[in-house]
Amino acid sequence: MTATVMQASAADNKRPFDGKDAKLVLAHLLVAFTALLLGGVAGVLQGLVRGGMIELPSEIGYYQILTAHGVLMALIFTTFFIIGFLYAGVSKTMGGKLLGVVSRMGWAGYVLMTVGTILGTIMILANEATVLYTFYAPLKANPFFYIALVFVVVGSWISGYGIFTQYRYWRRTHKGSVSPLFGFMAVATMLVWQIATIGVAITVLFQFIPWSFGWVEKINIMISRTLFWYFGHPLVYFWLMPAYMCWYICIPKIIGGKIFSDSMARLSFVLFILFSIPVGFHHQLMEPGIAPVWKYIQVVLTFMVVIPSLMTAFAMFATFEQTGRAKGARGLFGWLKTLPWGDVRFFAPFMGMLVFIPAGAGGIINASNQMNAMVHNTLWVTGHFHLTVATTVALTFFGVAYWLIPHVLGKQLTPRMNRLGIIQTIIWLIGMFFMSGSMHTVGLFGSPRRTAYTTYGDHPDAVFWMPYHVAMAIGGTILFIGVILMFCNMIALMRAPKGDEKTAAEFPIGETADAAEPTPKWIERWGVWVGVLVVLILFAYTVPFGDMLVNPAPGSKPWVTW
Amino acid sequence: MSRDRSDKEKDTLKGTFTSVMLLGGFIALSWLGVFILFINR
Ligand code: HEM
Ligand SMILES: [Cu+2]
């Protein structure tokens, strides 16, 4: 059975954004970009330290700023931006404004997450929580660091419920219609988040908090790491899926084309839900205590994610080619020339897509057991995720900010702002080329990640790494300029001149190509997808996890090494 | 006839096909490169 998809019209995209919802969206973006700025300060310092160019004052530890960097960038910048973006699109495409109760949930989530962020940052700055963003036991932070994490996670849950509520309301009031693509994808993303964060919630509430308060003496490290990575891999899909939303939904509109296939876009998101969670062991391939067969099974499930990833790549190329050919492009690659290279709303996310090609290839290498042995805990891995999250995802989010901020405020994206955006993107790409490129290379030579400056007593291998570390520092400095420019751009976007119906920035929501097959209704059977997912999770985790519970390794007392 | 050809030119996805093939090739080559490094260590 099929049904019509509610098509966004050009008029909808231009319609002014609800003023109250705008505040909620901007509040999220403000925290996101502040975290980016602070995290950027830490990042450039790390680069300079490792390059042997500066020494930190004795009151500040390398691992302390590394913790700040990981937490502020990977957890705070991403989560706040994502929730702000999803609320914006949900308001835009599912009713034009948030329901009262949804808006209240959005604010409640925001307040909780912000309180958690501030508390956690204070703990890190007070040198009470130098445990890195993965907070592996037996390193023990001040209990309030873990409590801060609870605030962030519970806040994000409430924000997620808000999105589900608006979606349910829309479905109820539009019986027989397939939901807007944005709403569908927002629900899929938040569903991944809800199911993934159960892992951190359990380990933080039942292991870290009692142990860090001293209520229990020991912690089972194996279980805490397994629960962390049950969360840690879907976390990266929680970052990627909103970037894909921009690619699937917004980019076609920005380039003057249509969405290649609504059904394929939805199917890829369903596959991301299924294959992003039961795969955490690919981060634990080098750990003892997990039988190889279970690592193998989870690696097979990991490789399944290649399918929706390549579907996405295909859909992007197809959108570009169809659009170009409709504009009269000829030859094999003539359509490339018709893309709007001078439009930052396209240019920044497109560069993110391009970078995802080496980033994805690197991911396949990481997930291959033997090669993981080679790259594990080296700077290769750091180079890898500075391509995935710090470039593909970050540049896509930056690209979104250039229209999202002015749109919700009824302002313009001026040609000058657009130029600054293009420059910002290029700075980022150059900086990342040097930083991530040298991280990848020197990682293959064996230089470890998460290590302050050292030459290991002038060991020849480590001395040989130094020029790469210097290149890393130079790249990091260029990136830091990019961070500052992005922060200034965000402020400038908020202060842009008012626009009218014609000149105000639009919320680009694409329409599906006429030739595309109608979307089948079964795609919205969430119960089925969650059911399949639960089966996959139980299959992948029950036996090895049960083994950890039944044959526990001796627990560990807390350690404070800093 | 000529209309036919231009229609064909308009609907084809041969550039997309070539692009995804190149993408797959790039992934395979990267993987192989690191695998060879692994074998040689
Ligand atoms: C100014 C831009 C940036 C610079 C200069 C920078 C630099 C660095 C460096 C040098 C490290 C590795 C340190 C080590 O392993 O010893 C690092 C780690 C990391 N970076 Fe960045 N980075 C930047 C932006 C970002 C962004 C935008 C994100 C994510 C959105 C990010 C996420 C991370 C994460 C998760 C780690 C790992 C932390 C850990 O190992 O605990 N970085 N960064
Ligand atoms: Cu992973």
mmCIF file of N, CA, C and O and ligand atoms in Angstrom, chain A residues 36 39-48 50 62-63 66-67 69-75 77-78 131-134 239 378-379 382 385-386 389-391 393-394 398 428 432 435 439 448-452 472-473 475-483, ligand 1:
data_model
loop_
_atom_site.group_PDB
_atom_site.id
_atom_site.type_symbol
_atom_site.label_atom_id
_atom_site.label_comp_id
_atom_site.label_asym_id
_atom_site.label_seq_id
_atom_site.Cartn_x
_atom_site.Cartn_y
_atom_site.Cartn_z
ATOM 1 N N LEU A 36 32.307 24.492 20.734
ATOM 2 C CA LEU A 36 33.277 24.368 19.638
ATOM 3 C C LEU A 36 34.459 25.301 19.877
ATOM 4 O O LEU A 36 35.621 24.919 19.686
ATOM 5 N N GLY A 39 36.463 23.991 22.926
ATOM 6 C CA GLY A 39 37.112 22.748 22.500
ATOM 7 C C GLY A 39 38.236 23.039 21.516
ATOM 8 O O GLY A 39 39.266 22.358 21.512
ATOM 9 N N GLY A 40 38.055 24.054 20.690
ATOM 10 C CA GLY A 40 39.086 24.430 19.723
ATOM 11 C C GLY A 40 40.334 24.951 20.412
ATOM 12 O O GLY A 40 41.459 24.654 19.998
ATOM 13 N N VAL A 41 40.138 25.722 21.489
ATOM 14 C CA VAL A 41 41.293 26.209 22.254
ATOM 15 C C VAL A 41 42.088 25.012 22.774
ATOM 16 O O VAL A 41 43.308 24.932 22.620
ATOM 17 N N ALA A 42 41.371 24.052 23.359
ATOM 18 C CA ALA A 42 42.050 22.861 23.869
ATOM 19 C C ALA A 42 42.752 22.131 22.718
ATOM 20 O O ALA A 42 43.912 21.724 22.842
ATOM 21 N N GLY A 43 42.068 21.997 21.582
ATOM 22 C CA GLY A 43 42.619 21.246 20.443
ATOM 23 C C GLY A 43 43.933 21.835 19.956
ATOM 24 O O GLY A 43 44.918 21.109 19.759
ATOM 25 N N VAL A 44 43.971 23.150 19.786
ATOM 26 C CA VAL A 44 45.199 23.746 19.252
ATOM 27 C C VAL A 44 46.325 23.610 20.273
ATOM 28 O O VAL A 44 47.476 23.358 19.910
ATOM 29 N N LEU A 45 45.991 23.717 21.547
ATOM 30 C CA LEU A 45 47.026 23.529 22.577
ATOM 31 C C LEU A 45 47.595 22.110 22.505
ATOM 32 O O LEU A 45 48.807 21.910 22.566
ATOM 33 N N GLN A 46 46.718 21.129 22.343
ATOM 34 C CA GLN A 46 47.190 19.742 22.238
ATOM 35 C C GLN A 46 48.163 19.591 21.072
ATOM 36 O O GLN A 46 49.224 18.996 21.211
ATOM 37 N N GLY A 47 47.753 20.145 19.936
ATOM 38 C CA GLY A 47 48.607 20.038 18.757
ATOM 39 C C GLY A 47 49.973 20.660 19.017
ATOM 40 O O GLY A 47 51.010 20.077 18.697
ATOM 41 N N LEU A 48 49.958 21.853 19.618
ATOM 42 C CA LEU A 48 51.222 22.557 19.837
ATOM 43 C C LEU A 48 52.089 21.825 20.855
ATOM 44 O O LEU A 48 53.310 21.768 20.717
ATOM 45 N N ARG A 50 52.082 18.530 21.455
ATOM 46 C CA ARG A 50 52.630 17.313 20.847
ATOM 47 C C ARG A 50 53.685 17.631 19.807
ATOM 48 O O ARG A 50 54.586 16.833 19.557
ATOM 49 N N TYR A 62 48.108 17.998 30.266
ATOM 50 C CA TYR A 62 47.780 17.661 28.878
ATOM 51 C C TYR A 62 46.488 16.856 28.814
ATOM 52 O O TYR A 62 45.602 17.124 28.003
ATOM 53 N N TYR A 63 46.379 15.868 29.721
ATOM 54 C CA TYR A 63 45.216 14.981 29.651
ATOM 55 C C TYR A 63 43.957 15.671 30.148
ATOM 56 O O TYR A 63 42.840 15.277 29.809
ATOM 57 N N LEU A 66 42.832 17.485 27.093
ATOM 58 C CA LEU A 66 42.360 16.468 26.145
ATOM 59 C C LEU A 66 40.954 15.988 26.537
ATOM 60 O O LEU A 66 40.100 15.751 25.681
ATOM 61 N N THR A 67 40.723 15.882 27.841
ATOM 62 C CA THR A 67 39.383 15.521 28.300
ATOM 63 C C THR A 67 38.381 16.608 27.912
ATOM 64 O O THR A 67 37.299 16.327 27.375
ATOM 65 N N HIS A 69 38.612 18.730 25.503
ATOM 66 C CA HIS A 69 38.437 18.708 24.047
ATOM 67 C C HIS A 69 37.457 17.616 23.620
ATOM 68 O O HIS A 69 36.490 17.876 22.903
ATOM 69 N N GLY A 70 37.707 16.399 24.079
ATOM 70 C CA GLY A 70 36.841 15.287 23.689
ATOM 71 C C GLY A 70 35.398 15.505 24.122
ATOM 72 O O GLY A 70 34.464 15.321 23.348
ATOM 73 N N VAL A 71 35.219 15.927 25.364
ATOM 74 C CA VAL A 71 33.861 16.102 25.877
ATOM 75 C C VAL A 71 33.152 17.245 25.139
ATOM 76 O O VAL A 71 32.028 17.085 24.646
ATOM 77 N N LEU A 72 33.826 18.392 25.043
ATOM 78 C CA LEU A 72 33.147 19.553 24.459
ATOM 79 C C LEU A 72 32.870 19.363 22.971
ATOM 80 O O LEU A 72 31.823 19.776 22.465
ATOM 81 N N MET A 73 33.798 18.744 22.261
ATOM 82 C CA MET A 73 33.623 18.566 20.814
ATOM 83 C C MET A 73 32.683 17.404 20.511
ATOM 84 O O MET A 73 31.662 17.561 19.846
ATOM 85 N N ALA A 74 33.076 16.214 20.997
ATOM 86 C CA ALA A 74 32.375 15.008 20.552
ATOM 87 C C ALA A 74 31.007 14.877 21.217
ATOM 88 O O ALA A 74 30.082 14.327 20.623
ATOM 89 N N LEU A 75 30.878 15.346 22.457
ATOM 90 C CA LEU A 75 29.604 15.139 23.148
ATOM 91 C C LEU A 75 28.727 16.390 23.143
ATOM 92 O O LEU A 75 27.526 16.305 22.903
ATOM 93 N N PHE A 77 29.216 19.825 21.561
ATOM 94 C CA PHE A 77 28.993 20.522 20.288
ATOM 95 C C PHE A 77 28.000 19.752 19.418
ATOM 96 O O PHE A 77 27.011 20.294 18.928
ATOM 97 N N THR A 78 28.260 18.462 19.260
ATOM 98 C CA THR A 78 27.418 17.653 18.388
ATOM 99 C C THR A 78 25.975 17.568 18.907
ATOM 100 O O THR A 78 25.037 17.863 18.172
ATOM 101 N N VAL A 131 39.659 12.095 32.924
ATOM 102 C CA VAL A 131 39.426 10.690 32.595
ATOM 103 C C VAL A 131 39.190 10.498 31.095
ATOM 104 O O VAL A 131 38.834 9.412 30.671
ATOM 105 N N LEU A 132 39.388 11.532 30.303
ATOM 106 C CA LEU A 132 39.106 11.549 28.870
ATOM 107 C C LEU A 132 37.604 11.308 28.617
ATOM 108 O O LEU A 132 36.873 10.891 29.508
ATOM 109 N N TYR A 133 37.199 11.629 27.395
ATOM 110 C CA TYR A 133 35.751 11.626 27.171
ATOM 111 C C TYR A 133 35.149 10.227 27.205
ATOM 112 O O TYR A 133 33.936 10.072 27.294
ATOM 113 N N THR A 134 36.003 9.204 27.165
ATOM 114 C CA THR A 134 35.501 7.828 27.237
ATOM 115 C C THR A 134 35.367 7.351 28.686
ATOM 116 O O THR A 134 34.882 6.259 28.928
ATOM 117 N N TRP A 239 25.704 11.268 15.281
ATOM 118 C CA TRP A 239 26.303 12.451 14.650
ATOM 119 C C TRP A 239 26.046 12.464 13.151
ATOM 120 O O TRP A 239 25.771 13.505 12.558
ATOM 121 N N THR A 378 46.615 4.194 17.904
ATOM 122 C CA THR A 378 47.610 5.075 17.294
ATOM 123 C C THR A 378 46.899 6.352 16.838
ATOM 124 O O THR A 378 45.673 6.455 16.848
ATOM 125 N N LEU A 379 47.712 7.316 16.405
ATOM 126 C CA LEU A 379 47.137 8.568 15.907
ATOM 127 C C LEU A 379 46.343 8.366 14.624
ATOM 128 O O LEU A 379 45.596 9.254 14.217
ATOM 129 N N THR A 382 42.833 8.798 15.604
ATOM 130 C CA THR A 382 42.507 10.209 15.811
ATOM 131 C C THR A 382 42.355 10.913 14.464
ATOM 132 O O THR A 382 41.450 11.727 14.272
ATOM 133 N N PHE A 385 38.832 9.961 13.010
ATOM 134 C CA PHE A 385 37.582 10.632 13.422
ATOM 135 C C PHE A 385 37.653 12.146 13.295
ATOM 136 O O PHE A 385 36.626 12.799 13.360
ATOM 137 N N HIS A 386 38.842 12.691 13.040
ATOM 138 C CA HIS A 386 38.826 14.112 12.664
ATOM 139 C C HIS A 386 38.344 14.278 11.225
ATOM 140 O O HIS A 386 37.927 15.374 10.847
ATOM 141 N N VAL A 389 33.875 12.882 12.138
ATOM 142 C CA VAL A 389 33.044 13.812 12.902
ATOM 143 C C VAL A 389 33.540 15.246 12.773
ATOM 144 O O VAL A 389 32.741 16.176 12.613
ATOM 145 N N ALA A 390 34.866 15.434 12.799
ATOM 146 C CA ALA A 390 35.358 16.811 12.838
ATOM 147 C C ALA A 390 35.418 17.452 11.454
ATOM 148 O O ALA A 390 35.697 18.643 11.354
ATOM 149 N N THR A 391 35.175 16.692 10.390
ATOM 150 C CA THR A 391 35.094 17.340 9.075
ATOM 151 C C THR A 391 33.759 17.036 8.395
ATOM 152 O O THR A 391 32.980 17.951 8.138
ATOM 153 N N VAL A 393 30.933 15.665 9.466
ATOM 154 C CA VAL A 393 29.793 16.115 10.261
ATOM 155 C C VAL A 393 29.914 17.616 10.551
ATOM 156 O O VAL A 393 28.960 18.380 10.349
ATOM 157 N N ALA A 394 31.093 18.051 10.983
ATOM 158 C CA ALA A 394 31.236 19.457 11.368
ATOM 159 C C ALA A 394 30.974 20.379 10.176
ATOM 160 O O ALA A 394 30.208 21.344 10.293
ATOM 161 N N PHE A 398 28.162 23.204 9.886
ATOM 162 C CA PHE A 398 28.474 24.608 9.586
ATOM 163 C C PHE A 398 27.631 25.066 8.395
ATOM 164 O O PHE A 398 27.031 26.144 8.416
ATOM 165 N N TRP A 428 39.261 25.239 6.902
ATOM 166 C CA TRP A 428 39.067 23.958 7.611
ATOM 167 C C TRP A 428 39.697 22.810 6.823
ATOM 168 O O TRP A 428 40.382 21.953 7.374
ATOM 169 N N MET A 432 42.750 20.600 8.086
ATOM 170 C CA MET A 432 42.500 19.184 8.319
ATOM 171 C C MET A 432 43.373 18.316 7.432
ATOM 172 O O MET A 432 43.792 17.235 7.831
ATOM 173 N N MET A 435 46.555 18.262 9.434
ATOM 174 C CA MET A 435 46.469 17.612 10.741
ATOM 175 C C MET A 435 46.089 16.138 10.602
ATOM 176 O O MET A 435 46.798 15.251 11.072
ATOM 177 N N MET A 439 48.335 12.747 11.029
ATOM 178 C CA MET A 439 47.909 11.773 12.045
ATOM 179 C C MET A 439 47.790 10.377 11.440
ATOM 180 O O MET A 439 48.248 9.381 12.020
ATOM 181 N N PRO A 448 51.514 6.718 19.141
ATOM 182 C CA PRO A 448 50.268 6.508 19.870
ATOM 183 C C PRO A 448 49.430 7.779 20.011
ATOM 184 O O PRO A 448 49.956 8.887 20.031
ATOM 185 N N ARG A 449 48.143 7.593 20.120
ATOM 186 C CA ARG A 449 47.249 8.704 20.439
ATOM 187 C C ARG A 449 47.286 8.922 21.944
ATOM 188 O O ARG A 449 47.943 8.174 22.678
ATOM 189 N N ARG A 450 46.594 9.960 22.409
ATOM 190 C CA ARG A 450 46.434 10.225 23.830
ATOM 191 C C ARG A 450 47.771 10.191 24.560
ATOM 192 O O ARG A 450 47.915 9.515 25.573
ATOM 193 N N THR A 451 48.752 10.917 24.025
ATOM 194 C CA THR A 451 50.086 10.913 24.609
ATOM 195 C C THR A 451 50.658 12.318 24.504
ATOM 196 O O THR A 451 50.723 12.864 23.405
ATOM 197 N N ALA A 452 51.056 12.887 25.637
ATOM 198 C CA ALA A 452 51.653 14.218 25.619
ATOM 199 C C ALA A 452 53.033 14.144 24.973
ATOM 200 O O ALA A 452 53.485 13.075 24.560
ATOM 201 N N MET A 472 51.172 18.247 12.287
ATOM 202 C CA MET A 472 49.898 18.182 13.014
ATOM 203 C C MET A 472 49.619 19.500 13.728
ATOM 204 O O MET A 472 48.497 20.006 13.714
ATOM 205 N N ALA A 473 50.660 20.045 14.352
ATOM 206 C CA ALA A 473 50.503 21.289 15.098
ATOM 207 C C ALA A 473 50.170 22.438 14.150
ATOM 208 O O ALA A 473 49.317 23.282 14.456
ATOM 209 N N GLY A 475 48.723 22.166 11.158
ATOM 210 C CA GLY A 475 47.341 21.948 10.724
ATOM 211 C C GLY A 475 46.362 22.357 11.806
ATOM 212 O O GLY A 475 45.345 23.000 11.535
ATOM 213 N N GLY A 476 46.675 22.007 13.049
ATOM 214 C CA GLY A 476 45.795 22.342 14.168
ATOM 215 C C GLY A 476 45.659 23.845 14.354
ATOM 216 O O GLY A 476 44.580 24.340 14.691
ATOM 217 N N THR A 477 46.747 24.561 14.099
ATOM 218 C CA THR A 477 46.689 26.019 14.230
ATOM 219 C C THR A 477 45.791 26.616 13.150
ATOM 220 O O THR A 477 44.988 27.518 13.419
ATOM 221 N N ILE A 478 45.923 26.088 11.930
ATOM 222 C CA ILE A 478 45.051 26.567 10.847
ATOM 223 C C ILE A 478 43.589 26.266 11.200
ATOM 224 O O ILE A 478 42.707 27.115 11.037
ATOM 225 N N LEU A 479 43.352 25.071 11.721
ATOM 226 C CA LEU A 479 41.984 24.707 12.114
ATOM 227 C C LEU A 479 41.449 25.639 13.188
ATOM 228 O O LEU A 479 40.266 25.986 13.191
ATOM 229 N N PHE A 480 42.327 26.016 14.094
ATOM 230 C CA PHE A 480 41.882 26.890 15.173
ATOM 231 C C PHE A 480 41.429 28.239 14.604
ATOM 232 O O PHE A 480 40.430 28.801 15.057
ATOM 233 N N ILE A 481 42.143 28.721 13.593
ATOM 234 C CA ILE A 481 41.693 29.951 12.923
ATOM 235 C C ILE A 481 40.295 29.705 12.349
ATOM 236 O O ILE A 481 39.403 30.548 12.449
ATOM 237 N N GLY A 482 40.101 28.518 11.794
ATOM 238 C CA GLY A 482 38.783 28.164 11.262
ATOM 239 C C GLY A 482 37.709 28.157 12.337
ATOM 240 O O GLY A 482 36.583 28.594 12.105
ATOM 241 N N VAL A 483 38.059 27.679 13.527
ATOM 242 C CA VAL A 483 37.091 27.654 14.624
ATOM 243 C C VAL A 483 36.696 29.087 15.009
ATOM 244 O O VAL A 483 35.508 29.400 15.175
HETATM 245 C C1 HEM C 1 40.627 23.365 16.118
HETATM 246 C C2 HEM C 1 40.232 22.197 15.693
HETATM 247 C C3 HEM C 1 40.783 20.919 16.282
HETATM 248 C C4 HEM C 1 42.063 20.625 16.652
HETATM 249 C C5 HEM C 1 43.283 21.508 16.541
HETATM 250 C C6 HEM C 1 42.051 19.286 17.184
HETATM 251 C C7 HEM C 1 43.183 18.615 17.660
HETATM 252 C C8 HEM C 1 43.170 17.387 18.290
HETATM 253 C C9 HEM C 1 44.326 16.633 18.692
HETATM 254 C C10 HEM C 1 45.771 17.081 18.478
HETATM 255 C C11 HEM C 1 43.891 15.486 19.282
HETATM 256 C C12 HEM C 1 44.697 14.297 19.740
HETATM 257 C C13 HEM C 1 45.426 14.356 20.971
HETATM 258 C C14 HEM C 1 45.986 13.042 21.396
HETATM 259 O O1 HEM C 1 45.497 11.952 21.067
HETATM 260 O O2 HEM C 1 47.006 13.113 22.132
HETATM 261 C C15 HEM C 1 42.463 15.523 19.274
HETATM 262 C C16 HEM C 1 41.647 14.536 19.800
HETATM 263 C C17 HEM C 1 40.273 14.498 19.653
HETATM 264 N N1 HEM C 1 39.500 15.391 18.918
HETATM 265 FE FE1 HEM C 1 40.142 17.080 18.036
HETATM 266 N N2 HEM C 1 40.767 18.789 17.128
HETATM 267 C C18 HEM C 1 39.966 19.764 16.574
HETATM 268 C C19 HEM C 1 38.622 19.680 16.326
HETATM 269 C C20 HEM C 1 37.813 18.625 16.734
HETATM 270 C C21 HEM C 1 36.409 18.529 16.476
HETATM 271 C C22 HEM C 1 35.574 19.555 15.715
HETATM 272 C C23 HEM C 1 35.986 17.362 17.047
HETATM 273 C C24 HEM C 1 34.620 16.720 17.080
HETATM 274 C C25 HEM C 1 33.513 17.280 16.720
HETATM 275 C C26 HEM C 1 37.134 16.743 17.672
HETATM 276 C C27 HEM C 1 37.107 15.563 18.382
HETATM 277 C C28 HEM C 1 38.186 14.976 19.015
HETATM 278 C C29 HEM C 1 38.117 13.783 19.823
HETATM 279 C C30 HEM C 1 36.852 12.991 20.166
HETATM 280 C C31 HEM C 1 39.423 13.497 20.243
HETATM 281 C C32 HEM C 1 39.879 12.309 21.088
HETATM 282 C C33 HEM C 1 40.078 12.666 22.491
HETATM 283 C C34 HEM C 1 40.626 11.501 23.253
HETATM 284 O O3 HEM C 1 41.472 10.755 22.732
HETATM 285 O O4 HEM C 1 40.185 11.327 24.388
HETATM 286 N N3 HEM C 1 38.220 17.529 17.449
HETATM 287 N N4 HEM C 1 42.036 16.681 18.638
#
